[in-house]
Every structure is written in structure tokens, then in C-alpha cells.
Tab-separated table of C-alpha atoms and ligand atoms in Angstrom:
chain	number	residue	atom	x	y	z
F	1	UNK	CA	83.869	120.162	102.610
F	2	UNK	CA	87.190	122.012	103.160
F	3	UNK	CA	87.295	125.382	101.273
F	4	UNK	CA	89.683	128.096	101.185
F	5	UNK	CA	87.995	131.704	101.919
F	6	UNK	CA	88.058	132.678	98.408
F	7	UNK	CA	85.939	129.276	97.712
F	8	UNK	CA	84.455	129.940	100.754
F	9	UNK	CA	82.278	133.348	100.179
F	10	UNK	CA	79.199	132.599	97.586
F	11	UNK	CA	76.807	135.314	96.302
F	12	UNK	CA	72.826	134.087	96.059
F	13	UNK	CA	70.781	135.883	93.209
F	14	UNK	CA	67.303	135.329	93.296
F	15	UNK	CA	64.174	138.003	93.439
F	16	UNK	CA	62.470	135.101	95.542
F	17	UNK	CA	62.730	135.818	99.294
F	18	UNK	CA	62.280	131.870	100.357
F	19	UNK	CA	64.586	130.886	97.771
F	20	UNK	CA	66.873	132.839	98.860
F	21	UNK	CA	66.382	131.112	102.596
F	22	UNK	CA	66.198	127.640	101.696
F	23	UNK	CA	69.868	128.272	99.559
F	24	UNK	CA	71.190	129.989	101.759
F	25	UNK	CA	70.329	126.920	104.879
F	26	UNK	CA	71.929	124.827	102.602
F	27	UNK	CA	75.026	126.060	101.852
F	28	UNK	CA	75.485	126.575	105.491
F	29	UNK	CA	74.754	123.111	106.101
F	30	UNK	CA	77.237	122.698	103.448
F	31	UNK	CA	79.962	124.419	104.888
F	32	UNK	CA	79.787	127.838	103.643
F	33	UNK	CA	80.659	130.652	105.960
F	34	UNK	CA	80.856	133.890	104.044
F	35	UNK	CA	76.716	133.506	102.042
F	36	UNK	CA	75.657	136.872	100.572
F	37	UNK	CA	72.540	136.936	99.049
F	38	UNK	CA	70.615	139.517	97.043
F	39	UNK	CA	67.058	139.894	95.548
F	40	UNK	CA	68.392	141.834	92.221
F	41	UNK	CA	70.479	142.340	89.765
F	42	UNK	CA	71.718	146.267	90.995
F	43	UNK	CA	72.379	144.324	94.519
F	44	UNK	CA	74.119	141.945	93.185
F	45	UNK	CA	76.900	143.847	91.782
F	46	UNK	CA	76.949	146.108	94.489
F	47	UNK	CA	77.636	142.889	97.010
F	48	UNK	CA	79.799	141.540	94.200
F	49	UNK	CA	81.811	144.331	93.995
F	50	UNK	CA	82.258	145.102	98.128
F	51	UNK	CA	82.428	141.377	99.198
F	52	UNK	CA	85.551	140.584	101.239
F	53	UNK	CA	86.914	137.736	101.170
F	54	UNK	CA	85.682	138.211	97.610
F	55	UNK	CA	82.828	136.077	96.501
F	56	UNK	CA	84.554	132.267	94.638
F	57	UNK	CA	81.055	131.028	93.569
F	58	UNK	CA	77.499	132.937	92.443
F	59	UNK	CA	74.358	130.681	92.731
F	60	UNK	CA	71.905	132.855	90.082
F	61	UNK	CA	68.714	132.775	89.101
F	62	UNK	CA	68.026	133.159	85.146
F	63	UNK	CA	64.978	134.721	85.157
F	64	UNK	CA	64.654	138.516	87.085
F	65	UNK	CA	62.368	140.856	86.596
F	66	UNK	CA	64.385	143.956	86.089
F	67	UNK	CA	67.383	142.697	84.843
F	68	UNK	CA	67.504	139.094	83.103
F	69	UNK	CA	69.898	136.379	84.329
F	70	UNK	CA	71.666	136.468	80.618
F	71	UNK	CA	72.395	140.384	80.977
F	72	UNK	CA	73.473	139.730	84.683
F	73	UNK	CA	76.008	137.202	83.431
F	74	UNK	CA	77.123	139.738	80.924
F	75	UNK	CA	77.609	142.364	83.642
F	76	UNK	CA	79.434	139.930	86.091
F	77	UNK	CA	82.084	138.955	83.180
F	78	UNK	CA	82.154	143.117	82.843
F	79	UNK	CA	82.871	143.517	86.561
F	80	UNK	CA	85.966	141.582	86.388
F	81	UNK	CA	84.488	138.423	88.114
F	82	UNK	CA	86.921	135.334	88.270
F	83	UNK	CA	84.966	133.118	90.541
F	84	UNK	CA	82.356	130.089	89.374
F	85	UNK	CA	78.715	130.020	88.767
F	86	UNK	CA	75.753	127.963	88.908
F	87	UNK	CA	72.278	128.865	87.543
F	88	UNK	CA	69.339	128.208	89.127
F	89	UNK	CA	66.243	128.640	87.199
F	90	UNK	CA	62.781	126.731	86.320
F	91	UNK	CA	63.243	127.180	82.269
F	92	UNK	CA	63.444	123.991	80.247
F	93	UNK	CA	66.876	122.056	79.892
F	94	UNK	CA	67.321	123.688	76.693
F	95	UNK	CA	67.337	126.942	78.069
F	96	UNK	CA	69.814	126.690	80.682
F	97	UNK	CA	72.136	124.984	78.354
F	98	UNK	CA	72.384	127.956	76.166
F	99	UNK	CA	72.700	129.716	78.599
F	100	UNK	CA	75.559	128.166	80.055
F	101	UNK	CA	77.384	128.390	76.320
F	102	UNK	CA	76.691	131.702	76.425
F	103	UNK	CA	78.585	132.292	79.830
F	104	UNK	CA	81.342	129.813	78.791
F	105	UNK	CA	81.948	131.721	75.929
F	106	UNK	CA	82.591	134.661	77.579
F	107	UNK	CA	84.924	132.272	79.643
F	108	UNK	CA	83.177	132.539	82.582
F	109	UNK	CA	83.614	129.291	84.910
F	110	UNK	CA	80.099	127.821	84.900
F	111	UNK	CA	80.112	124.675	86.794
F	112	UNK	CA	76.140	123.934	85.191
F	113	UNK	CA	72.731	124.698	86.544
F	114	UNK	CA	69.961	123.191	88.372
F	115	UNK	CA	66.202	122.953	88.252
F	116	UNK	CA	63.967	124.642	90.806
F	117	UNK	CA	63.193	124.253	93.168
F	118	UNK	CA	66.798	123.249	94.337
F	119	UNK	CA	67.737	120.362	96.403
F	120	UNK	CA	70.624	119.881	98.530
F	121	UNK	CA	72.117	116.750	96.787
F	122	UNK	CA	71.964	117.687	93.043
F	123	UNK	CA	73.833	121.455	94.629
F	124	UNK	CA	76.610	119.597	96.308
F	125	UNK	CA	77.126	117.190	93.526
F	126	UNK	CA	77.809	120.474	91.622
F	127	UNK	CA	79.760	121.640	94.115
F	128	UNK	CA	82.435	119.397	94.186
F	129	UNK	CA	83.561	120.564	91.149
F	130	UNK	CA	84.340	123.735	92.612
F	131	UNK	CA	86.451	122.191	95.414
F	132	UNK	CA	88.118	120.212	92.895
F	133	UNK	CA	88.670	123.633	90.970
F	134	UNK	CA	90.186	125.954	93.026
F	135	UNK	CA	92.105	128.641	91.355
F	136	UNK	CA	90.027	131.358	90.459
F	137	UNK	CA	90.345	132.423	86.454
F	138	UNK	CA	92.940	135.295	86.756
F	139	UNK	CA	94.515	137.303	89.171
F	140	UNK	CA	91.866	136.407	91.542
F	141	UNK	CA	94.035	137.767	94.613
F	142	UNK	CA	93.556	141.328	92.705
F	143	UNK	CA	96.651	141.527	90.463
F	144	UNK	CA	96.412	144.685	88.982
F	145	UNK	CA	98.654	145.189	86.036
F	146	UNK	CA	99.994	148.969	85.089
F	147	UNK	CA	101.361	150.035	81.997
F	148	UNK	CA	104.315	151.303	83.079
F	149	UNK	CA	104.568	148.025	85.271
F	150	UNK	CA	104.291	145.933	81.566
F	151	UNK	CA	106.280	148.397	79.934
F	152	UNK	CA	109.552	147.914	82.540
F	153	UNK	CA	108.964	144.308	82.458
F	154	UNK	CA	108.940	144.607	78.293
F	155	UNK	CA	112.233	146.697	78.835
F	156	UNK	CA	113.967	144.256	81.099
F	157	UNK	CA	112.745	141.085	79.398
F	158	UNK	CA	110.524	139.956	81.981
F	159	UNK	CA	108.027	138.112	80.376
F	160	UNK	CA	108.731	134.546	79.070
F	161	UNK	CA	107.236	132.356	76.737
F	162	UNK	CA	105.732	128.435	78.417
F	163	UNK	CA	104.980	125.787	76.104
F	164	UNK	CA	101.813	123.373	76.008
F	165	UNK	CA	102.685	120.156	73.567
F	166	UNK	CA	100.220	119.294	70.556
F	167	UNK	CA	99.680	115.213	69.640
F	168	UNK	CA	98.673	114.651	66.362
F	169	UNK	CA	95.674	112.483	67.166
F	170	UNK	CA	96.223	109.108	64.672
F	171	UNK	CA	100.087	108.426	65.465
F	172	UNK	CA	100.028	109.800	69.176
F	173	UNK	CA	102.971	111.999	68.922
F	174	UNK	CA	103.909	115.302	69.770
F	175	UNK	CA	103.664	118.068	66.634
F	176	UNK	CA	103.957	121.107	68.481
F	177	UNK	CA	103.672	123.402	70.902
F	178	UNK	CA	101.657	126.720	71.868
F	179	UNK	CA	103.472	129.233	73.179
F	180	UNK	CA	101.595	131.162	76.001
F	181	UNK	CA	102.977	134.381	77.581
F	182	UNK	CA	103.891	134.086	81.375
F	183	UNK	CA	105.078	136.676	83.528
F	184	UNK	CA	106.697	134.323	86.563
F	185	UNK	CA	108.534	136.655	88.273
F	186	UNK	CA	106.662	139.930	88.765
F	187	UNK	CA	107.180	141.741	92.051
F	188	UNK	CA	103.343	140.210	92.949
F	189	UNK	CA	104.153	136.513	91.753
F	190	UNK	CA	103.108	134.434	88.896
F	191	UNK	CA	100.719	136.777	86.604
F	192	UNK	CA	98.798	135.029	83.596
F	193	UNK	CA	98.037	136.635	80.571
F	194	UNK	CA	94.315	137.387	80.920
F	195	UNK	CA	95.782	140.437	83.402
F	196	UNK	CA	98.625	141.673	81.146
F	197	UNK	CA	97.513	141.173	77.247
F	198	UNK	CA	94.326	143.296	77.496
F	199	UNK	CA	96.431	145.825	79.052
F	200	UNK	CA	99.380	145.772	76.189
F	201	UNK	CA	96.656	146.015	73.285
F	202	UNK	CA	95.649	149.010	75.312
F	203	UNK	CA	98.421	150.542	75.664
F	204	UNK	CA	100.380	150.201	72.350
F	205	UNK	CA	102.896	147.498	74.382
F	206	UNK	CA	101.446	144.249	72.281
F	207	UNK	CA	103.947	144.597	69.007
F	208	UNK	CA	107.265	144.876	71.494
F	209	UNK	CA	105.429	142.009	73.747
F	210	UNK	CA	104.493	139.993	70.957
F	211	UNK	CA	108.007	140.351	69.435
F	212	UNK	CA	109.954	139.685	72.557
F	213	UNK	CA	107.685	136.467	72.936
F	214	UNK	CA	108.303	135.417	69.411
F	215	UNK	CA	112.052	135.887	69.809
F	216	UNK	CA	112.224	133.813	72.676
F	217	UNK	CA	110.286	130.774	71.182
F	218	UNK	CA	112.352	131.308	68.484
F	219	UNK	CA	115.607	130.677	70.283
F	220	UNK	CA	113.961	127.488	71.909
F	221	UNK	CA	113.253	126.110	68.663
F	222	UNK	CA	116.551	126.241	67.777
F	223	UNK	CA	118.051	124.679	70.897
F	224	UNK	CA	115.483	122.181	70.241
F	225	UNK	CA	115.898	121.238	67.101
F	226	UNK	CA	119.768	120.845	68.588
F	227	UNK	CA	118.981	117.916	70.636
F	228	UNK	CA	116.912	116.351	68.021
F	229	UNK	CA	113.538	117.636	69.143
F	230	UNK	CA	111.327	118.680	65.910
F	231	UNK	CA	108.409	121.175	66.923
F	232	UNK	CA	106.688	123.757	65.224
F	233	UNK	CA	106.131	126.403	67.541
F	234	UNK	CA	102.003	128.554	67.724
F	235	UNK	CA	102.257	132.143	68.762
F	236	UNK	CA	98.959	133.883	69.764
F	237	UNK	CA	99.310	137.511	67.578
F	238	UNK	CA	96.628	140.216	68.545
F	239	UNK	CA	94.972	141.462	65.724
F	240	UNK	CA	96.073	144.864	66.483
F	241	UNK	CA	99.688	143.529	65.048
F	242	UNK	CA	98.209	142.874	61.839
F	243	UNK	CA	96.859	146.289	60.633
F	244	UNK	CA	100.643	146.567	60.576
F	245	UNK	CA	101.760	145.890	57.202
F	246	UNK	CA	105.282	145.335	58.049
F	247	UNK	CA	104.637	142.644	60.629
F	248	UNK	CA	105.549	139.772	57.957
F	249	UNK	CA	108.943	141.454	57.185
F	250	UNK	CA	109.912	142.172	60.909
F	251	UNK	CA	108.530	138.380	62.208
F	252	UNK	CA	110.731	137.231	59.203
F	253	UNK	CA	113.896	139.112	60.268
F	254	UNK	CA	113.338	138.414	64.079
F	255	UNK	CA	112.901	134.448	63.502
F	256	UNK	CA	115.728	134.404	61.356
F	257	UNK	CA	118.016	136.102	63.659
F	258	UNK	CA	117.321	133.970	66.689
F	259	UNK	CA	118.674	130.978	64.119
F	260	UNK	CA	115.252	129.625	63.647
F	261	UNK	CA	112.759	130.198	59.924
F	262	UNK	CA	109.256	130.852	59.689
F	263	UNK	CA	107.788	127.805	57.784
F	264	UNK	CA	108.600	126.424	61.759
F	265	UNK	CA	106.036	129.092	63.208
F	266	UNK	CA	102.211	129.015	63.244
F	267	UNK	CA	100.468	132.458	64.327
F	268	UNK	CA	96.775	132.050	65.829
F	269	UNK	CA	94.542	134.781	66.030
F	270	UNK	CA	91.431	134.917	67.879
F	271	UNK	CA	88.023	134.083	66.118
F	272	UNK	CA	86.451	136.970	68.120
F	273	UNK	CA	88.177	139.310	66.126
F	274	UNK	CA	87.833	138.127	63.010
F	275	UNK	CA	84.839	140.647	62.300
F	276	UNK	CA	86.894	144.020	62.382
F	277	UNK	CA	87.554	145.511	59.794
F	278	UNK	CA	89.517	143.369	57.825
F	279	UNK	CA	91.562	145.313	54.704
F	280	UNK	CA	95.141	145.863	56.134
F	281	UNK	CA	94.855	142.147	58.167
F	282	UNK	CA	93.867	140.530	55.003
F	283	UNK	CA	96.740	141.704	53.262
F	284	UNK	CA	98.991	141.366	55.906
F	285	UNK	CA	97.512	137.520	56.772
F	286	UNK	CA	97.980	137.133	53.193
F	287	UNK	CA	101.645	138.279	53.106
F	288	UNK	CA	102.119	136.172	55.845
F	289	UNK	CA	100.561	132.782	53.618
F	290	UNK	CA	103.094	133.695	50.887
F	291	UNK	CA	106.126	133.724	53.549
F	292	UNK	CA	104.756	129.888	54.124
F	293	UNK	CA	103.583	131.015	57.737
F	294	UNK	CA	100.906	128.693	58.676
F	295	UNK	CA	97.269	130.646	60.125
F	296	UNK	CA	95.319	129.254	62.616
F	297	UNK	CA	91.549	130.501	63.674
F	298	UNK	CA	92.183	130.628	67.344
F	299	UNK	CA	89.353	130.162	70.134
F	300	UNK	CA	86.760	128.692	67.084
F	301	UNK	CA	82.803	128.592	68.546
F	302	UNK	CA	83.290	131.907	70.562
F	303	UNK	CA	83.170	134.287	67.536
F	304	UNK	CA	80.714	134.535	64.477
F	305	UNK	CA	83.202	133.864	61.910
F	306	UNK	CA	81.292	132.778	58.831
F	307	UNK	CA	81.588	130.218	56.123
F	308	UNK	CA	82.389	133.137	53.458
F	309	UNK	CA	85.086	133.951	55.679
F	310	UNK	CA	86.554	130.698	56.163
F	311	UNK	CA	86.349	130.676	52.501
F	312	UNK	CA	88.098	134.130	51.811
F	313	UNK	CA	90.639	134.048	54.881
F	314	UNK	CA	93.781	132.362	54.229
F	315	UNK	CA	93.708	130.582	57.449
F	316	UNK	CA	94.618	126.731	57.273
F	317	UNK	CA	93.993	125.184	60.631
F	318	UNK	CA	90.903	125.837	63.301
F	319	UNK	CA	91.569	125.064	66.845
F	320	UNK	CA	88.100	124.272	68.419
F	321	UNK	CA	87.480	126.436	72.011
F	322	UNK	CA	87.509	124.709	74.441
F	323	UNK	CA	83.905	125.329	75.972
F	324	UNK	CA	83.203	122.917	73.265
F	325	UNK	CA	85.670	119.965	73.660
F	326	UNK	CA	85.799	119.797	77.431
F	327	UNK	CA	82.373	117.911	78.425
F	328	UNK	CA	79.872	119.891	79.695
F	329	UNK	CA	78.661	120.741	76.139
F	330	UNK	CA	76.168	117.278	75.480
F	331	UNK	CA	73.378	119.588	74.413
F	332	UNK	CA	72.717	118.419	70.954
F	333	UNK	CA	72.071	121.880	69.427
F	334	UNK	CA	75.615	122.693	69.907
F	335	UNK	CA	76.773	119.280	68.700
F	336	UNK	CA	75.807	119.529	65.586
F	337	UNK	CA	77.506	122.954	64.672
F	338	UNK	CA	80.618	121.619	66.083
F	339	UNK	CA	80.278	118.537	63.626
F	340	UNK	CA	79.326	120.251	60.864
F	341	UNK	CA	81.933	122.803	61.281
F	342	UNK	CA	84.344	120.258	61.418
F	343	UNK	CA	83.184	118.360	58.719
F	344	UNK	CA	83.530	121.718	56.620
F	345	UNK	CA	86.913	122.331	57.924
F	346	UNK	CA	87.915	119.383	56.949
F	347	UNK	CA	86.852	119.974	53.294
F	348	UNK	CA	88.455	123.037	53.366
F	349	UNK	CA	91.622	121.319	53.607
F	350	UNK	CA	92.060	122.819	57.511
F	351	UNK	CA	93.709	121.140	60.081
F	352	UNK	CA	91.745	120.880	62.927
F	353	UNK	CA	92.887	121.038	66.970
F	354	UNK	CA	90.884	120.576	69.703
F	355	UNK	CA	91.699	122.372	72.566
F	356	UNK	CA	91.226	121.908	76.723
F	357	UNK	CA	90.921	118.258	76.209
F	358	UNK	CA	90.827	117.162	79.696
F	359	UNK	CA	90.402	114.038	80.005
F	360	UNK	CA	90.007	110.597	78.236
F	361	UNK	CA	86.429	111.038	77.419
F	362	UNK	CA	87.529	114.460	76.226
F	363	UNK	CA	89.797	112.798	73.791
F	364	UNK	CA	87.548	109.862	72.732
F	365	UNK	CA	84.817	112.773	72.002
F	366	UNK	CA	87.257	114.803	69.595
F	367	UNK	CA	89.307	111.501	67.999
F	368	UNK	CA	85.498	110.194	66.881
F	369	UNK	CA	84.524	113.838	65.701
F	370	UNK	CA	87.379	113.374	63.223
F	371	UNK	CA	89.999	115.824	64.833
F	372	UNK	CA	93.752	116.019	63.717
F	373	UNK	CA	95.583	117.409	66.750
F	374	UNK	CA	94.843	117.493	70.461
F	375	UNK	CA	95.980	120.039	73.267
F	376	UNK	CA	94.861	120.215	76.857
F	377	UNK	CA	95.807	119.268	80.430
F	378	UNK	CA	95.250	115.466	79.942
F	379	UNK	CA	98.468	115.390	77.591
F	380	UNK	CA	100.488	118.510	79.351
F	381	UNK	CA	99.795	121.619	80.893
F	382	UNK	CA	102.383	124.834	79.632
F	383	UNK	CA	106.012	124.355	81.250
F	384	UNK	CA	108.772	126.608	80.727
F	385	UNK	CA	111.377	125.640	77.546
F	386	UNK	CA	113.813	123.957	78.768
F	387	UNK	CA	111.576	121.317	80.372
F	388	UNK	CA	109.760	120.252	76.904
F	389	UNK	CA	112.909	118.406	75.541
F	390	UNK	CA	112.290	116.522	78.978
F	391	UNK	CA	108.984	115.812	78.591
F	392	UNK	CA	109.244	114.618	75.009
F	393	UNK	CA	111.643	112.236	76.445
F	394	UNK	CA	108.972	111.049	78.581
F	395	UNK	CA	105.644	110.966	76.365
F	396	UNK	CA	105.746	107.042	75.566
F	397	UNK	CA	106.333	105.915	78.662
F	398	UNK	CA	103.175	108.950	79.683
F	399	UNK	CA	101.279	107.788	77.181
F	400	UNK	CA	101.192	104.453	78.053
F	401	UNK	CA	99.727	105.257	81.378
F	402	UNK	CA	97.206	107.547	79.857
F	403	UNK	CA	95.870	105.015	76.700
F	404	UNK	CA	96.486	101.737	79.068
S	501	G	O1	97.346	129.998	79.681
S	501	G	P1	96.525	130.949	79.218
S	501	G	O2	96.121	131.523	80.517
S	501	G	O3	97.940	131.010	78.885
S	501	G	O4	96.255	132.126	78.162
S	501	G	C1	95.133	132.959	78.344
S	501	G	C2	94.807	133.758	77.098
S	501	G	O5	95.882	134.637	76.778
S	501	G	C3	94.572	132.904	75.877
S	501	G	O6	93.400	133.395	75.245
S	501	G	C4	95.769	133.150	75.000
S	501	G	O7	95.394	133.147	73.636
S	501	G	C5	96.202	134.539	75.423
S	501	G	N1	97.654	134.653	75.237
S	501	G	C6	98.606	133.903	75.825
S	501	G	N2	99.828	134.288	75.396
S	501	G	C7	99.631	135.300	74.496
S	501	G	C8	100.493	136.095	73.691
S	501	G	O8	101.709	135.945	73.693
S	501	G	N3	99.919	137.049	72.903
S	501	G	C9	98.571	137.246	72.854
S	501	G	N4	98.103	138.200	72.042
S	501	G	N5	97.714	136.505	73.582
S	501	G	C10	98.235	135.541	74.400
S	502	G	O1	95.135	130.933	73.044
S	502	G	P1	93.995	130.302	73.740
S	502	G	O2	92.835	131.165	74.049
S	502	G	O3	93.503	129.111	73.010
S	502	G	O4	94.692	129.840	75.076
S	502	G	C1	94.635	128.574	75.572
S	502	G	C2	94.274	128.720	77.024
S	502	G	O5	93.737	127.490	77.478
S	502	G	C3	95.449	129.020	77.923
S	502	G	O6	94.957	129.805	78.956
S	502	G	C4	95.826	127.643	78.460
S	502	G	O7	96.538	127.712	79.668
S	502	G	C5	94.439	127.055	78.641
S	502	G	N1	94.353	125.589	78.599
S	502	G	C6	95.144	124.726	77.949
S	502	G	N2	94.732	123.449	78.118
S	502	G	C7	93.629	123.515	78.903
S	502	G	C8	92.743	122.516	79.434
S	502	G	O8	92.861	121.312	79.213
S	502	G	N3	91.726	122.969	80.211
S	502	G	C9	91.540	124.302	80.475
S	502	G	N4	90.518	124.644	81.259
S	502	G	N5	92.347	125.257	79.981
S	502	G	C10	93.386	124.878	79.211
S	503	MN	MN1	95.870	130.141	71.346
């Protein structure tokens, strides 16, 4: 197997010495030149934390003695790591499987786990998913975002809005499109949100961020709509936005000015977030509603939104994460809270999107779970604005080749 050195260093977690032999003989049979391995959880950070090149894939065990494998993933999403992971561990099927949603929901890049004790051909059928997936997360080559870097960038209108198309599942057309902040031109490259949002929440930079991204799509929509292509246009808003209570006015007067009107927006907030404190946001999510904004429940499965609040919140479409569209997920515990929350969705009156669909299984999966709208890298991954009028032009012929 060919592998690049980030793909190429792996980290071994296991408090069994001979495990941690017999894994480490067959990655190196494998290909591997960089293998760390360590016998605990404290040793694994530590290696995590000093490997160079730094460490693409972590084969861990889920059961420790002094730290469990569940906290371990916990403190390997809180280290910053971008790389995959495979668990190891003799616990029954169900076990590891929740364990693996847990880790995907923290978006960690679990490629699945294996039985003990582990042999060579069930590892490198795992395995060539990583090859086959080689960017790491984020900022894997150590982007570090300041916030006087974000700030300047703010200033000189750096950042740009990309667009990923929606198809509205019965008709196969496009609906709409998500815009996703992009920063393609920094001094270091291409940087992706995941490095620059948490840093603008932190900062007091997400309102003039969020603004200067919804100005932008704005402007897009219009020239769109120009040559005759009809979109509504999602913008992720961080809940810090909406304990402002004059977000609704301003998003009103900004969309207006750039030519375009609100009932053309949708605004998506994260289900994570849903369980703050919730006063101001209701009213302003509320105030929003009566401006004929439409509210989506962003990232659905990863919070613990519950059915009171999708009651009480004036939200009107759910867009299913990911970890639960894109296969991996068979285990039938979490199948049937993804089709019951459809199904209550659904009565609800919500529109419902499934995100990260992948691939034509993927789509099969979320057309039969009764799904209204799709998004994901089998129909389109994010392109800059001016290409989508392009690639609207091109979606029959596309889908064509996709549906056979
Ligand atoms: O492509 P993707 O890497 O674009 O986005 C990663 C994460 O960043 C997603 O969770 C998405 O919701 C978030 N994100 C992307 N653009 C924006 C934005 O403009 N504002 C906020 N608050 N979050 C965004
Ligand atoms: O806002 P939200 O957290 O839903 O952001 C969507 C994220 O999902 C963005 O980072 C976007 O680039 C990413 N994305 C979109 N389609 C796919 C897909 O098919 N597969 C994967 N893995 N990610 C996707
Ligand atoms: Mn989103």
C-alpha cells in the first residue's frame, strides 16, 4: 500500500504487551513505517501529542484499566486529533458499535473496529479505507488560525461563501444550496471552517463573519436568479448570533440590500446547541418565523434535542447528521431512532434532509426512510458561486450517469 507520511505514522493503544507486538508486525508487514505504540492512555497522548510526522491513524483498544477506551476517545477529539481510528477490543458487536457512534458524533473519523484477537486480513480490509481517505479532518498540516489573522481577513473580505446543491428526493432536482464558509486564499492555503468558526465564536468575530457570509450568498442569489437559476440559499448561524435580538432586523436589511429577500434564505443551527439557555434565541428564532425565514435543526442525532423541543421550537426542517446517513451505521439500535425520528418529523410537518449521502446505497437508504431532500458528495461537493449556475446546467445529463 502507498501512503503519504501523514497516513503513514499510526499510534497502537493497548495495555497488552503481545498485542501490542503482533499489531505492530502487522502493520509493518503492511507497509507502515512510522508505528508508535503505547500501553496507556497518559502514553498515548503524550506520543500523540510529540509524534512527527504526526500520527494519520490510532489502532485502540476499548477496554484499559486506568483510563477507558470511551474517555480516551473523548480526550483524543480534545487534543485536536484529525487523523482516523480503529478500535480493537473483545466486547460484543453491540458494544463497539456504540462506541463508534459515540466517536462519530464527536466527528471523529472512525473507519470501524475489529474483534480480538486481530488478524491481518479483516485490519487491511479496514485499512483501505484509509488509503482511499486521505485528507485528514482539518488543518491537519497544523493550520493555526489567530484572531487577529480572522479579524484582517473579516476586514479585507477574505472569506467566501462555497455552495453544496440540495435534490429534492421524489422529482430529482436541485432545491438549494448550503452555503459553507471557505477561506481559499489565506497566506497558509485553503483553510476550512472547523479551524476558523470555533475561533470567531471565541473571539466575538462570528456576527461580522456570519454577516459578510450572508451578504455574499445573498448577492449570488441574485445573479442567480438572473440567469434563471431558482435556489434558496442555507446559512449555518452560531447560536451566539441569536441571543442578539436584532439579528432578524439586520439579516433583513443586509439581504435586502444585496437585491435578494429573506423568504429565499434558510438559517440552520446546530442541534448541539439547542440545550443553552434558550429565552433570547427563542424569541429571536421566533422573530425570525414571523419574517417567513425558514429554521432548520442542523447536525440532527449529535445533540439531545427532545421531542418537547421539537414541539416548542419553531424550527421547520431537520437535516439528519451525517454519521447516520453515510453507511457505517447498520446497528439496529440506532436505526430505529433515526426512523422514528423521522417518522415524527414528518408529522410535525418538517422537512427532512439527509446529509453526507455518499453514495447510491446512501441514497437508496434515506429515499426508503421517507426523506425529502438529499445533500452529500454523491450529488456535489461545495464549489465556489459562480460555478453552480454551471453545474445546474449539467445535473440531467449527471444524473443520468448516477441513477443509470
Ligand atoms: O465543509 P465543512 O467543512 O464546510 O463545514 C464544517 C463545519 O463548519 C460544519 O459543521 C458547518 O456547519 C460549519 N460552518 C460552515 N460554514 C459556516 C458558517 O458560515 N457559519 C457557521 N457558524 N458555521 C459554519
Ligand atoms: O453544517 P454542517 O455541519 O452540516 O456541515 C456540513 C459538512 O459536511 C461540511 O463540512 C461539508 O463539507 C460536509 N459534507 C458535505 N457532504 C458530505 C459528504 O457526502 N460526506 C462527508 N463526509 N462530508 C460531507
Ligand atoms: Mn449545516
Amino acid at each position: 500500500m502507498e501512503f503519504s507520511d501523514y497516513q503513514n505514522a499510526v499510534l497502537v493503544v493497548d495495555d497488552e504487551q503481545f498485542i501490542l507486538d503482533t499489531t505492530g508486525f502487522v502493520l509493518e508487514r503492511l507497509g507502515f513505517q512510522h508505528i508508535l505504540t503505547a500501553a496507556n492512555a497518559q502514553q498515548a497522548l503524550a506520543s500523540l501529542a510529540a509524534a512527527k510526522p504526526p500520527v494519520g491513524l490510532i489502532l485502540s483498544d476499548l477496554n484499559m484499566p486506568d483510563v477507558d477506551g470511551i474517555e480516551l476517545l473523548r480526550r483524543f477529539d480534545e487534543q485536536g486529533y484529525e487523523g482516523d481510528i480503529i478500535l480493537f477490543s473483545g466486547e460484543d458487536s453491540q458494544t463497539l458499535s456504540m462506541a463508534e457512534n459515540l466517536a462519530r458524533a464527536r466527528r471523529l473519523s472512525v473507519l470501524g473496529s475489529i474483534a480480538k484477537p486481530l488478524q491481518a486480513e479483516s485490519l487491511s480490509a479496514m485499512l483501505a479505507k484509509h488509503t482511499e481517505n486521505p485528507r485528514p479532518r482539518q488543518g491537519g498540516g497544523g493550520q493555526q488560525v489567530t484572531a487577529e489573522m480572522l479579524d484582517a481577513a473579516i476586514a479585507a473580505g477574505e472569506l467566501e461563501p462555497w455552495f453544496q446543491p440540495k435534490i429534492d428526493v421524489v422529482g430529482r432536482e436541485p432545491v438549494g444550496v448550503e452555503a459553507l464558509a471557505r477561506w481559499p486564499n489565506s497566506a497558509q492555503g485553503p483553510i476550512f471552517p472547523d479551524a476558523f468558526i470555533p475561533v470567531a465564536e471565541e473571539h466575538g468575530l462570528i456576527d461580522r463573519l456570519t454577516f459578510l457570509l450572508i451578504e455574499k450568498a445573498a448577492l449570488f442569489e441574485r445573479q442567480w436568479q438572473q440567469q434563471g437559476v431558482d435556489l434558496k440559499i442555507a446559512v449555518n448561524i452560531s447560536m451566539d448570533s441569536l441571543h442578539d435580538l436584532e439579528f432578524p432586523n439586520r439579516l433583513d436589511q443586509v439581504v435586502r440590500d444585496a437585491g435578494s429577500d429573506l423568504s429565499r434564505m434558510q438559517l440552520e443551527v446546530t442541534e448541539s446547541r439547542l440545550m443553552e439557555n434558550l429565552v433570547k434565541p427563542l424569541e429571536t428564532l421566533l422573530r425570525l418565523r414571523l419574517k417567513k425565514v425558514s429554521l432548520s435543526i442542523d447536525d440532527f442525532g449529535t445533540g439531545h434535542s427532545n421531542l418537547t423541543q421539537l414541539r416548542d421550537l419553531p424550527f421547520d426542517e431537520l437535516k439528519l447528521d451525517r454519521s447516520y446517513v453515510h453507511s457505517g451505521t447498520e446497528d439496529s439500535r440506532s436505526q430505529t431512532i433515526l426512523e422514528s425520528s423521522v417518522e415524527i418529523a414528518k408529522k410535525l410537518g418538517m422537512t427532512i434532509v439527509a446529509e453526507g449521502v455518499e453514495d447510491l446505497d446512501d441514497w437508496n437508504r434515506v429515499e426508503r426512510l421517507g426523506c425529502d431532500q438529499v445533500q452529500g458528495y454523491f450529488i456535489a461537493r461545495p464549489m465556489p458561486g459562480d460555478e453552480i449556475p454551471g453545474w445546474i446546467a449539467s445535473w440531467h445529463g449527471l444524473r443520468e450517469r448516477l441513477f443509470g
